[in-house]
Tab-separated table of C-alpha atoms and ligand atoms in Angstrom:
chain	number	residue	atom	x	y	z
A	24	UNK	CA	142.884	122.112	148.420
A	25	UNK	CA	146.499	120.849	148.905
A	26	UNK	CA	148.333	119.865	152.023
A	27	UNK	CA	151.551	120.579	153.556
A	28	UNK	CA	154.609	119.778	151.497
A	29	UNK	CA	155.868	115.963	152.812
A	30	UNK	CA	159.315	116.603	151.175
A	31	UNK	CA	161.860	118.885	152.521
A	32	UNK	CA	164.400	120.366	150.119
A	33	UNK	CA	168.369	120.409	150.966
A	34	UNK	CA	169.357	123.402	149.309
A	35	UNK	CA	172.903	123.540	147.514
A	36	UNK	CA	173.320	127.311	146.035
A	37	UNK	CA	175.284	127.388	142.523
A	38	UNK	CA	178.901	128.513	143.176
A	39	UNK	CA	179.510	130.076	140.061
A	40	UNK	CA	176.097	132.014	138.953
A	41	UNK	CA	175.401	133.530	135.607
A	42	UNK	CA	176.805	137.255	135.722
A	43	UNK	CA	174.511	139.657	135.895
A	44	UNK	CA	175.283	141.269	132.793
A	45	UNK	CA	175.482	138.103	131.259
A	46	UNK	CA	171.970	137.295	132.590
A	47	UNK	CA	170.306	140.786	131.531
A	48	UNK	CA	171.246	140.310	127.902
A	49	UNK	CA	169.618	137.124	127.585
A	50	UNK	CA	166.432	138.647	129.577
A	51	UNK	CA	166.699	141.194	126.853
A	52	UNK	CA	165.626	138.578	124.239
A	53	UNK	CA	165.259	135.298	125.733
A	54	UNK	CA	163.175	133.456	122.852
A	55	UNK	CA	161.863	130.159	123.987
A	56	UNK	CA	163.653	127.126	125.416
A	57	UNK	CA	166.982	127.971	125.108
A	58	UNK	CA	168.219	129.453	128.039
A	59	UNK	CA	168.034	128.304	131.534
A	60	UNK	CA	168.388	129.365	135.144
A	61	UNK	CA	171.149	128.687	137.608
A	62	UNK	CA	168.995	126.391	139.187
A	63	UNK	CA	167.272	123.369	139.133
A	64	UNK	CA	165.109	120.958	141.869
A	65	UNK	CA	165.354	117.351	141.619
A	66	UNK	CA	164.146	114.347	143.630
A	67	UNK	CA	164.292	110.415	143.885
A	68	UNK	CA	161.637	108.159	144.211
A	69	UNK	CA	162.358	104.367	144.921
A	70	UNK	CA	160.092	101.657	145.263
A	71	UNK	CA	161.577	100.560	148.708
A	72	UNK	CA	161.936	104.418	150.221
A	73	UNK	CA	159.488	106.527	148.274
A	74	UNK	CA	160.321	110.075	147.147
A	75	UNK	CA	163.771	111.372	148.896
A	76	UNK	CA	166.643	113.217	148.152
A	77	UNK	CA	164.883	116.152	147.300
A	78	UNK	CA	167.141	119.177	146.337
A	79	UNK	CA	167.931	122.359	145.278
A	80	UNK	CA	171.091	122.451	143.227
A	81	UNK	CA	172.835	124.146	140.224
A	82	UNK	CA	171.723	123.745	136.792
A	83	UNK	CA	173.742	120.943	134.863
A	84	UNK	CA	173.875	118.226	133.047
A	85	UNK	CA	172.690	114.738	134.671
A	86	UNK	CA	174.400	111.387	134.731
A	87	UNK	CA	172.535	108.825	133.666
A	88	UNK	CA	173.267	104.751	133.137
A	89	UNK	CA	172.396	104.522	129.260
A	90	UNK	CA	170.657	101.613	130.440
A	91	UNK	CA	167.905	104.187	132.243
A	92	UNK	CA	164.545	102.724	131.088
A	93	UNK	CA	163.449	106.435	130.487
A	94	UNK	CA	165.676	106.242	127.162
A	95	UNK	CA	164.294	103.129	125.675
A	96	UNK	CA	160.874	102.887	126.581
A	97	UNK	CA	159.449	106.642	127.043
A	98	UNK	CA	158.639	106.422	130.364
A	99	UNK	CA	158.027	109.819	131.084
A	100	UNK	CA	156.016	113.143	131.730
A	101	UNK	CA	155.933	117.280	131.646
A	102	UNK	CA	154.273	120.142	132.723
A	103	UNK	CA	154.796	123.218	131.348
A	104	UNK	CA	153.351	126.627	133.319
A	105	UNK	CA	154.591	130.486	133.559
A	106	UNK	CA	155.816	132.660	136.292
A	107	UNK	CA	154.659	136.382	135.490
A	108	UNK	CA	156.507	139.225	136.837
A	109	UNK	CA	153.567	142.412	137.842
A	110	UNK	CA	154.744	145.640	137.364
A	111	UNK	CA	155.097	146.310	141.313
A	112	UNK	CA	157.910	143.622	140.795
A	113	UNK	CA	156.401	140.871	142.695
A	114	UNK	CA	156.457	137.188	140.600
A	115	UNK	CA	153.055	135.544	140.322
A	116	UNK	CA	152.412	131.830	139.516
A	117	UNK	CA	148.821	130.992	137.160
A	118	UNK	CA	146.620	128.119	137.875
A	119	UNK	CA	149.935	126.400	139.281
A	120	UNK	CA	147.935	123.987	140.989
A	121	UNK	CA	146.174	122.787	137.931
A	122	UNK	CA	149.602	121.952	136.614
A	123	UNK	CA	150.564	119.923	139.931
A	124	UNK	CA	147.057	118.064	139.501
A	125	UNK	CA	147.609	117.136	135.500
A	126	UNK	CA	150.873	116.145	136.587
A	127	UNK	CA	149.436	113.566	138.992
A	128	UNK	CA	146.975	112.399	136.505
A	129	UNK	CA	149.598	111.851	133.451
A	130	UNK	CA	151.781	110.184	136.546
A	131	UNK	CA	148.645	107.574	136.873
A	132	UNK	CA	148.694	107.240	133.142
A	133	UNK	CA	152.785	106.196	132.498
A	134	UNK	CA	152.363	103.923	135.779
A	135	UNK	CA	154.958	106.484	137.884
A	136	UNK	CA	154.772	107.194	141.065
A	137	UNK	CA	152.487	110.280	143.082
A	138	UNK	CA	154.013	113.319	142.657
A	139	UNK	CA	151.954	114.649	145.400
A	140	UNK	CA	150.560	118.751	144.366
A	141	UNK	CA	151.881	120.240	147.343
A	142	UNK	CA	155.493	119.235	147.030
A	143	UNK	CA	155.143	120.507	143.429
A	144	UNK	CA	154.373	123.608	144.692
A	145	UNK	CA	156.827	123.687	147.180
A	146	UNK	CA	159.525	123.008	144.509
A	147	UNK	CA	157.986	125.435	142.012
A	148	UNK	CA	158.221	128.288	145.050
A	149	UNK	CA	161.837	127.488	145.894
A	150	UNK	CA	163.164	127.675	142.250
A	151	UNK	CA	161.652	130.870	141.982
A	152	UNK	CA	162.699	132.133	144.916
A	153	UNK	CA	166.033	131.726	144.384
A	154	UNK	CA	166.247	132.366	140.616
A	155	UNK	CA	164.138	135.773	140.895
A	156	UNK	CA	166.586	137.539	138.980
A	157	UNK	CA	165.604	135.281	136.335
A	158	UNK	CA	162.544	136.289	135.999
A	159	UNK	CA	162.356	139.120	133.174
A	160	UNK	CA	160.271	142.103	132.882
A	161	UNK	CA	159.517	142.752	129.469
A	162	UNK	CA	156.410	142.707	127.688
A	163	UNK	CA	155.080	139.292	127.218
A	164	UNK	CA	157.992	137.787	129.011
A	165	UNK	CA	157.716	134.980	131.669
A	166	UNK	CA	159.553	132.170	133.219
A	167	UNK	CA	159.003	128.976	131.712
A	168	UNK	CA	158.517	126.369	134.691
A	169	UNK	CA	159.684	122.839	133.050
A	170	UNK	CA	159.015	120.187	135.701
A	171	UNK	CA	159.448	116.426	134.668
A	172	UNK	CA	159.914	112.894	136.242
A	173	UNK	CA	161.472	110.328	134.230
A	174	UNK	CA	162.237	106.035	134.428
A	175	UNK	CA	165.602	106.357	135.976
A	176	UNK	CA	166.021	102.495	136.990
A	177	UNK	CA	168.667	100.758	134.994
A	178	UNK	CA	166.611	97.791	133.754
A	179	UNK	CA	165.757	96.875	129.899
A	180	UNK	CA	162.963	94.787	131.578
A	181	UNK	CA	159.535	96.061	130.070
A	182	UNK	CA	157.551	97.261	133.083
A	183	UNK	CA	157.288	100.514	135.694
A	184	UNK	CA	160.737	101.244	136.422
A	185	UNK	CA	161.545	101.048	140.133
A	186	UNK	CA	163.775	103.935	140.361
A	187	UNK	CA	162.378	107.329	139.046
A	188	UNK	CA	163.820	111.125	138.825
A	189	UNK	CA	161.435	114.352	139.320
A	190	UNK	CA	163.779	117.294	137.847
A	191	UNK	CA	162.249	121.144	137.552
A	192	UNK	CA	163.980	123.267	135.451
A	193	UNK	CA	163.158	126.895	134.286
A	194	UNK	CA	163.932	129.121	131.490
A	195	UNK	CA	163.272	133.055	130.579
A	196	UNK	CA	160.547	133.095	127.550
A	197	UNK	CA	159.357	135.660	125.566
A	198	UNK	CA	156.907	133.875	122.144
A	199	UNK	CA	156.545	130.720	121.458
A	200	UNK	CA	156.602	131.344	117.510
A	201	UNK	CA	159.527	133.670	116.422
A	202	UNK	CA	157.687	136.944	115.130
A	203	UNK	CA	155.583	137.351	118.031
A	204	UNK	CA	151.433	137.309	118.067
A	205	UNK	CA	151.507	136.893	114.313
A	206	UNK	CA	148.940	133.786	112.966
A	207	UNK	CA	150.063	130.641	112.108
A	208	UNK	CA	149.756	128.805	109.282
A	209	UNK	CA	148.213	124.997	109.956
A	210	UNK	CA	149.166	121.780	107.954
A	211	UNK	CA	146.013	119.061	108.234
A	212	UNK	CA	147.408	115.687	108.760
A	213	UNK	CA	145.743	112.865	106.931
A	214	UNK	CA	148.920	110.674	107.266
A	215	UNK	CA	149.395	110.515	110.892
A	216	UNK	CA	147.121	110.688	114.150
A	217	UNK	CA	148.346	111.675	117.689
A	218	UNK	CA	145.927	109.489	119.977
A	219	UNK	CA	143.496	106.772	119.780
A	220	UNK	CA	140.735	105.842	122.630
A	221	UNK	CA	142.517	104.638	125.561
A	222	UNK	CA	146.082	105.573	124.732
A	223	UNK	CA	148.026	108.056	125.989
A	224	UNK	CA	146.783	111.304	124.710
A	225	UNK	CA	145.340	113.043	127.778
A	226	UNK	CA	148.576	112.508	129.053
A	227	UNK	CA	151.610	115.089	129.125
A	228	UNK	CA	154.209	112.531	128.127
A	229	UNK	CA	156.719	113.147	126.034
A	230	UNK	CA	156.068	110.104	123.678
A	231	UNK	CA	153.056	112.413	122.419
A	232	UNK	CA	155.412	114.835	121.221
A	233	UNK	CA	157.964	112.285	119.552
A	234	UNK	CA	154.779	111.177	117.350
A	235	UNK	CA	153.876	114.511	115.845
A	236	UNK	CA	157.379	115.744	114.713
A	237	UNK	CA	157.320	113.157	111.477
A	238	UNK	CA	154.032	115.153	111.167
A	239	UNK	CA	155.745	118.215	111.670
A	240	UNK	CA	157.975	117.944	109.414
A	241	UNK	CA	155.627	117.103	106.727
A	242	UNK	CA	153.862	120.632	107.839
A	243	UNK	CA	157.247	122.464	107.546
A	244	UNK	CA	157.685	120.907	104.355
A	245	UNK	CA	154.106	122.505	102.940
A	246	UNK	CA	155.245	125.794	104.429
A	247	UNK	CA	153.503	125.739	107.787
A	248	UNK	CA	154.544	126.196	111.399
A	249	UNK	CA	151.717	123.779	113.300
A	250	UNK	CA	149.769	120.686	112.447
A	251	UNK	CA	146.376	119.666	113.381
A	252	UNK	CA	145.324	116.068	113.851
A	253	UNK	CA	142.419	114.741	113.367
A	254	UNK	CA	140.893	111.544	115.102
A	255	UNK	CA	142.012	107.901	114.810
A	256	UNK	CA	138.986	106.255	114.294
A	257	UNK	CA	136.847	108.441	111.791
A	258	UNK	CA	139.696	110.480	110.484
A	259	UNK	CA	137.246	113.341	110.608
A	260	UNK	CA	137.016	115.103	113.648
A	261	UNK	CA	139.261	117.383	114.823
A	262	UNK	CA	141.216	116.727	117.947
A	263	UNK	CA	144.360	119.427	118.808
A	264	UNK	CA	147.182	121.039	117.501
A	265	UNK	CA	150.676	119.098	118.302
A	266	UNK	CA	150.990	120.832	121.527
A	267	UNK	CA	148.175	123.232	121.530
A	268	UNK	CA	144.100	123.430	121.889
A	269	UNK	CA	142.373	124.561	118.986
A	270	UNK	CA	139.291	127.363	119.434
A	271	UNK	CA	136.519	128.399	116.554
A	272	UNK	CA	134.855	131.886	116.830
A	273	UNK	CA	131.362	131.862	115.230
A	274	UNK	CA	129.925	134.698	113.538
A	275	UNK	CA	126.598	134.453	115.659
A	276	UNK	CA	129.090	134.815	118.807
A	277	UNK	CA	128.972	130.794	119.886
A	278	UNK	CA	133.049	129.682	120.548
A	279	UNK	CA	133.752	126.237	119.756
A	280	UNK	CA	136.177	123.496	120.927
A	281	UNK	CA	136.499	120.000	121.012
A	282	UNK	CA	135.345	118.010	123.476
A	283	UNK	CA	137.667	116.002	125.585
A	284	UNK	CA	137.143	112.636	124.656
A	285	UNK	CA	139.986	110.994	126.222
A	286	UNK	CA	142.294	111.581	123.207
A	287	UNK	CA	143.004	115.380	123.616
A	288	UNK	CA	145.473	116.903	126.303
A	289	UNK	CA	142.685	119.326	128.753
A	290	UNK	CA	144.952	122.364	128.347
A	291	UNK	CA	144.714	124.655	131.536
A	292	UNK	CA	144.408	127.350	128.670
A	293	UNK	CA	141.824	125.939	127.307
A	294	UNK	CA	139.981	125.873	130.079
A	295	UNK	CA	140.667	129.628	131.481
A	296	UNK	CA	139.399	130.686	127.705
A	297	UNK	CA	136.114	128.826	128.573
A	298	UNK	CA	135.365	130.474	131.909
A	299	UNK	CA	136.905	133.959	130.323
A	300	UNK	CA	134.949	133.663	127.310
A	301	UNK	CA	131.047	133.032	129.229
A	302	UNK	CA	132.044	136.001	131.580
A	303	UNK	CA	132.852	138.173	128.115
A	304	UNK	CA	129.481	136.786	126.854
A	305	UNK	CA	130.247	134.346	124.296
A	306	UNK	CA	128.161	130.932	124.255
A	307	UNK	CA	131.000	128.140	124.508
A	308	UNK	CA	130.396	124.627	123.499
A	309	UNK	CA	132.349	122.237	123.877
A	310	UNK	CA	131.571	119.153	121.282
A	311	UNK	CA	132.813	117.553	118.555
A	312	UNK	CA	133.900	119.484	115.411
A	313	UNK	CA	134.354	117.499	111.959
A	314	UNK	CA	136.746	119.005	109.710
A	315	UNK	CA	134.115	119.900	107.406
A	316	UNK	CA	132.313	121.959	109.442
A	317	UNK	CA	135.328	123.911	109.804
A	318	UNK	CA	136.220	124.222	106.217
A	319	UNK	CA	132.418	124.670	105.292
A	320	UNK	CA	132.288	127.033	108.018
A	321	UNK	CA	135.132	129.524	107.190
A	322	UNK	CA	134.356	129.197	103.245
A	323	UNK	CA	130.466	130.314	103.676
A	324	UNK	CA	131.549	133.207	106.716
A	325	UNK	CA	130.412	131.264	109.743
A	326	UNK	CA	133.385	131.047	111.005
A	327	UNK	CA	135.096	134.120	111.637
A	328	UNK	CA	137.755	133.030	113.527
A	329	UNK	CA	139.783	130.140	114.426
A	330	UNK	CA	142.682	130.257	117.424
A	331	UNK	CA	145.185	128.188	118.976
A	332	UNK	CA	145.937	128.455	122.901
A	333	UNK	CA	148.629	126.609	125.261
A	334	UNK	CA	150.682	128.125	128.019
A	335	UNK	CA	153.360	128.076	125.501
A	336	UNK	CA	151.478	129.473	122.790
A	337	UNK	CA	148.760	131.710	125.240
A	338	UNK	CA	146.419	132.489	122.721
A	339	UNK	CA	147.622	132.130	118.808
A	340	UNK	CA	145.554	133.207	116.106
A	341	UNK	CA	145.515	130.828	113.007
A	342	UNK	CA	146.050	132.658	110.019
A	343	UNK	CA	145.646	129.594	107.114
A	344	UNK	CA	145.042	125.662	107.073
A	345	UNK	CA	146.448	123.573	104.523
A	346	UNK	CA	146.079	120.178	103.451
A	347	UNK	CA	146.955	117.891	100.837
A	348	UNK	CA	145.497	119.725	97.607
A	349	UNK	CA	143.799	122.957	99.177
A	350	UNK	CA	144.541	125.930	101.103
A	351	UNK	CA	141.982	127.927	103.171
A	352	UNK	CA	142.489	131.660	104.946
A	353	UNK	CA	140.808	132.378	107.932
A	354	UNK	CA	138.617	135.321	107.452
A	355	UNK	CA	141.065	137.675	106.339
A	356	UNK	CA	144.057	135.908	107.558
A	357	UNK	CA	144.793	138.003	110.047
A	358	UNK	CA	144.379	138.267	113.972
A	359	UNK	CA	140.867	138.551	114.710
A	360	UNK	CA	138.692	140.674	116.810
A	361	UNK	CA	137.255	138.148	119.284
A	362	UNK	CA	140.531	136.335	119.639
A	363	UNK	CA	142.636	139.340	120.511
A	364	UNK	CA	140.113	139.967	123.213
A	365	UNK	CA	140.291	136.955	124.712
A	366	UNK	CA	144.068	137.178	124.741
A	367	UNK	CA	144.319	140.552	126.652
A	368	UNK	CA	141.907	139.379	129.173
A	369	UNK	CA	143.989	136.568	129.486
A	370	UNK	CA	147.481	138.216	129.999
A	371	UNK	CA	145.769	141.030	131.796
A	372	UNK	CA	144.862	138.825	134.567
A	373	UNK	CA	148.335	136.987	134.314
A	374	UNK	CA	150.814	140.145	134.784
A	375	UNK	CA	148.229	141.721	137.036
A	376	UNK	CA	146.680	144.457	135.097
A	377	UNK	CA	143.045	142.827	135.759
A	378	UNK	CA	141.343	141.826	138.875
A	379	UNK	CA	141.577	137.995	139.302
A	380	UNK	CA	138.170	137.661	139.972
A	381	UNK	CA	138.607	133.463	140.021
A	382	UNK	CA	141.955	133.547	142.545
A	383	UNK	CA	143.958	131.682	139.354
A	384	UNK	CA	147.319	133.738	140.625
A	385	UNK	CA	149.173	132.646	143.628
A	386	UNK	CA	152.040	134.719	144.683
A	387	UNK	CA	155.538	133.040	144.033
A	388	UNK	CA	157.797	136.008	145.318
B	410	COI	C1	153.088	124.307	126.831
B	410	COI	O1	152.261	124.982	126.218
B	410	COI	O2	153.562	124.658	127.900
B	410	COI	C2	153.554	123.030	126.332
B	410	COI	O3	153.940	122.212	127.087
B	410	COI	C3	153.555	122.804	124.878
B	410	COI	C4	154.914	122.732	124.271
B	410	COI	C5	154.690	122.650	122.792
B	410	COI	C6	155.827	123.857	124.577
């Protein structure tokens, strides 16, 4: 359970708003990422006063000293979670506190300060609040919720900056991957790994992202849109997707997904298609899986189906893996059956067309 918020946000409206025409065209087809609301939240932590300053303000761009520690040694963090609009026009937040709690956690792990959960809250319900209109209404359509904290201190010193920024910023979404619920093709990266034991890959820190996009790029290069990394030590088992948990269907009905060893971010997702999956009566493990049980698995049949899942993403299906001399389709290549169940259960419960029988939505607006 969380407290009562300890900040309290000055609130400075945005003088010159998106117009609403304006606004509904890019509601119409936001994409992902690239627009953003007239708002934003932001708040100062310093080592002698704490976390002040906290405030609602327009959108824009910051100033920063280019000597801000954030932009030479990566000290830094994310969350990423949704705002869902029901069809009785009320705005609904999904396991937001699960968010606020791997936010503290990744906080621990880049040595930043507490964000406590409740002011994270508070700051997610005031941005929505006041940039409702934001929120669209279209099918599979959400607001992103970006909030962040960032080395802010001036100081090319090599230790936890003194001075540090929280910022929450939001943006309109419709899919992830241009061309909607369509599967995605997955590049297997024997080059690079994302995380070793005791690093920083249970973490939500932007340096994790910097190190897959030279793996990335190799994937784009062989034609495919995600890449899957495998572990640092044995190069063998399978870990995550570059921003996304990774899900295998069984034929006999068991789901599979790695086990979190440390090394792989514990997607809020990922754990919704757990519970979701026992209550639609699947057996879920959660364990290790070597790569060749999953390409030994698809080629002989017993594995039907293999998905990705993020908040971004939701639920993905993976159409074909690739790696370095071989190519493999999942089942057909298409969406499977099991996976496009899991995903309506999911979204049903997330725009409010299904009971939420585990009390995962909390109403924003
Ligand atoms: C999310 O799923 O929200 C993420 O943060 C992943 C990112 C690739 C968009």
């Amino acid at each position: 359970m969380t407290g009562n918020p300890s900040l309290r946000f000055a609130e400075h409206r945005n003088p010159n708003p998106t117009p609403p025409e304006a606004r509904q065209a890019i509601l119409a087809d936001p994409g992902f990422g690239r627009y953003f609301t007239d708002h934003m939240v932001s708040a100062t932590w310093t080592r002698d006063e704490g976390w002040h300053d906290a405030k609602l303000e327009p959108y824009g761009p910051l100033t920063l000293d280019p000597a801000a520690a954030v932009l030479h040694y990566g000290q830094e963090i994310f969350e990423g979670l949704k705002a869902y609009r029901h069809a009785d026009g009320s705005v609904w937040g999904f396991r937001t506190e699960a968010n606020g709690e791997r936010f503290m956690h990744s906080a621990r792990r880049l040595a930043l300060p507490a964000f406590p959960v409740e002011d994270f809250l508070a700051s997610i319900d005031l941005l929505v609040r006041t940039d409702l209109a934001w929120v669209p209404s279209g099918e599979e359509t959400s607001l992103y919720l970006r909030p962040f904290m960032f080395a802010s201190e001036p100081f090319l010193g090599v230790r936890p900056a003194a001075e540090i920024r929280y910022l929450l910023i939001a943006c309109p979404v419709g899919s992830y991957f241009a061309g909607g619920v369509k599967p995605v093709s997955i590049w297997l990266s024997t080059a690079y790994t994302r995380a070793a034991r005791g690093g920083t890959g249970a973490a939500k820190c932007g340096g994790n992202y910097a190190a897959s996009l030279a793996a990335q790029l190799e994937a784009s290069a062989h034609g495919c849109q995600q890449v899957c990394f495998l572990d640092a030590v044995d190069r063998h088992w399978v870990e995550e997707l570059g921003g996304m948990n990774l899900y295998f269907v069984r034929r006999d009905g068991r789901l599979v997904t790695p086990e979190l060893t440390g090394t792989i971010l514990e997607g809020v997702t990922r754990s919704s298609v757990l519970e979701l999956a026992k209550e639609l009566g699947f057996d879920v493990e959660e364990r290790r899986v070597g790569i060749d049980e999953w390409r030994d698995g698809v080629g002989s049949g017993e594995i039907a189906e293999v998905f990705a899942c993020g908040t971004a993403a939701v639920i993905t299906p993976v159409g074909c893996l690739r790696w370095d001399g071989g190519e493999l389709a999942m089942g057909d290549g298409g969406a499977g059956e099991v996976t496009m169940r899991l995903r309506q259960a999911l979204v049903d419960i997330q725009y409010g067309r299904a009971a939420d029988a585990h009390g995962w939505m909390r109403r924003l607006a």
